[in-house]
XYZ file of C-alpha atoms in Angstrom:
129
model
C 146.338 92.423 130.317
C 145.333 92.873 126.711
C 147.961 94.264 124.370
C 145.509 96.418 122.421
C 142.955 97.148 125.186
C 140.248 95.284 123.273
C 139.734 98.015 120.681
C 140.961 95.935 117.764
C 138.831 92.997 118.902
C 135.745 95.238 119.038
C 136.499 96.592 115.581
C 136.899 93.014 114.343
C 133.452 92.148 115.717
C 132.043 95.244 113.999
C 133.509 94.013 110.710
C 131.985 90.572 111.352
C 128.587 92.224 111.819
C 128.969 94.272 108.647
C 130.082 91.217 106.686
C 127.083 89.193 107.863
C 124.748 92.082 107.024
C 126.289 92.322 103.539
C 125.750 88.595 102.996
C 122.098 88.738 104.053
C 121.364 91.810 101.925
C 123.042 90.148 98.928
C 120.904 87.030 99.416
C 117.776 89.173 99.551
C 118.705 90.995 96.344
C 119.608 87.742 94.580
C 116.225 86.262 95.522
C 114.150 89.317 94.619
C 112.301 87.321 91.918
C 112.079 84.000 93.779
C 108.462 83.092 94.559
C 107.606 82.867 98.275
C 111.082 84.021 99.352
C 110.928 85.908 102.654
C 113.494 88.647 103.104
C 115.916 88.410 106.010
C 117.651 90.928 108.211
C 120.472 91.014 110.743
C 119.763 92.418 114.166
C 122.696 93.748 116.137
C 121.030 93.108 119.509
C 120.571 89.419 118.745
C 124.162 89.157 117.516
C 125.371 90.857 120.687
C 123.286 88.534 122.845
C 124.638 85.467 121.016
C 128.178 86.671 121.765
C 127.277 87.013 125.436
C 125.681 83.567 125.416
C 128.781 81.990 123.900
C 131.029 83.058 126.773
C 132.824 80.096 128.252
C 132.811 79.767 132.009
C 133.389 77.100 134.608
C 130.507 76.221 136.864
C 132.096 75.872 140.283
C 128.935 75.548 142.348
C 125.631 73.810 141.672
C 123.811 77.045 142.533
C 125.437 78.870 139.625
C 123.463 79.496 136.474
C 124.060 77.254 133.474
C 125.795 78.728 130.451
C 124.072 77.959 127.167
C 125.803 77.264 123.877
C 123.946 78.542 120.847
C 123.916 76.921 117.452
C 123.353 78.578 114.119
C 123.213 82.330 113.776
C 120.441 83.892 115.869
C 121.243 87.341 114.493
C 119.576 86.531 111.155
C 115.821 86.871 111.317
C 113.166 86.290 108.685
C 110.862 89.240 108.198
C 107.328 87.895 108.487
C 103.943 89.333 107.601
C 105.339 91.222 104.631
C 104.274 90.559 101.052
C 105.136 93.026 98.333
C 104.047 91.172 95.231
C 101.661 88.496 94.002
C 104.268 85.694 94.151
C 104.574 85.901 97.948
C 108.054 87.435 97.779
C 108.743 90.023 100.493
C 111.933 91.605 99.124
C 111.680 95.382 98.704
C 114.514 96.068 96.273
C 114.653 99.806 97.027
C 114.980 99.161 100.753
C 117.633 96.493 100.195
C 119.696 98.858 98.037
C 119.367 101.546 100.713
C 120.462 99.073 103.398
C 123.376 98.027 101.184
C 124.573 101.647 100.909
C 124.170 102.191 104.666
C 126.133 99.031 105.427
C 128.884 100.105 103.016
C 129.245 103.434 104.826
C 129.388 101.611 108.183
C 132.000 99.166 106.863
C 134.148 102.006 105.483
C 133.990 103.858 108.808
C 135.072 100.763 110.757
C 137.926 99.966 108.360
C 139.127 103.587 108.507
C 139.148 103.424 112.305
C 140.989 100.095 112.220
C 143.564 101.503 109.784
C 144.042 104.492 112.103
C 144.602 102.153 115.034
C 147.270 100.230 113.119
C 148.849 103.505 111.980
C 149.097 104.570 115.636
C 150.752 101.249 116.492
C 153.254 101.694 113.655
C 154.089 105.186 114.917
C 154.712 103.837 118.421
C 156.865 100.966 117.099
C 158.974 103.393 115.026
C 159.463 105.615 118.036
C 157.349 108.507 116.780
C 159.072 108.822 113.412
C-alpha cells in the first residue's frame, strides 16, 4: 500500500519532465548562433515509454519476455530536416521562447498541485485545524 496513492510520485515525474524540457530549450537558445547546431526537443511519449522499459521484474519462466534496460535519455530527440539559416542551424528562436513560456506555465501548474497536496497532508496531520 502506498502512503500517498502515487499522486506525489506522478507529480514528481511531471516535474522531471518539465525540468528536462527546460534544459533542452535552454540548450537550444544558447546555441542559436552555433553553426550546424540541430535543435532538440523532448517527447513525453518517449519519456513515458522509457519509464515503462526501466521497470524491474524477475523472469521466472523462460517463456517470459525479456525486460530491456535503456541507456541515455530516449526522450530527447534531434529535429532533423530543418534549416532556418545559412549556417545550417535549425533553432527557431521565436518557437523556443514560446515553448519556454508554455513549459513555465506547465511547471507552475504542477508545483501548485504539489503544494496543494502537501497542504492537504498538513491539514490531516493537524487534525483539520
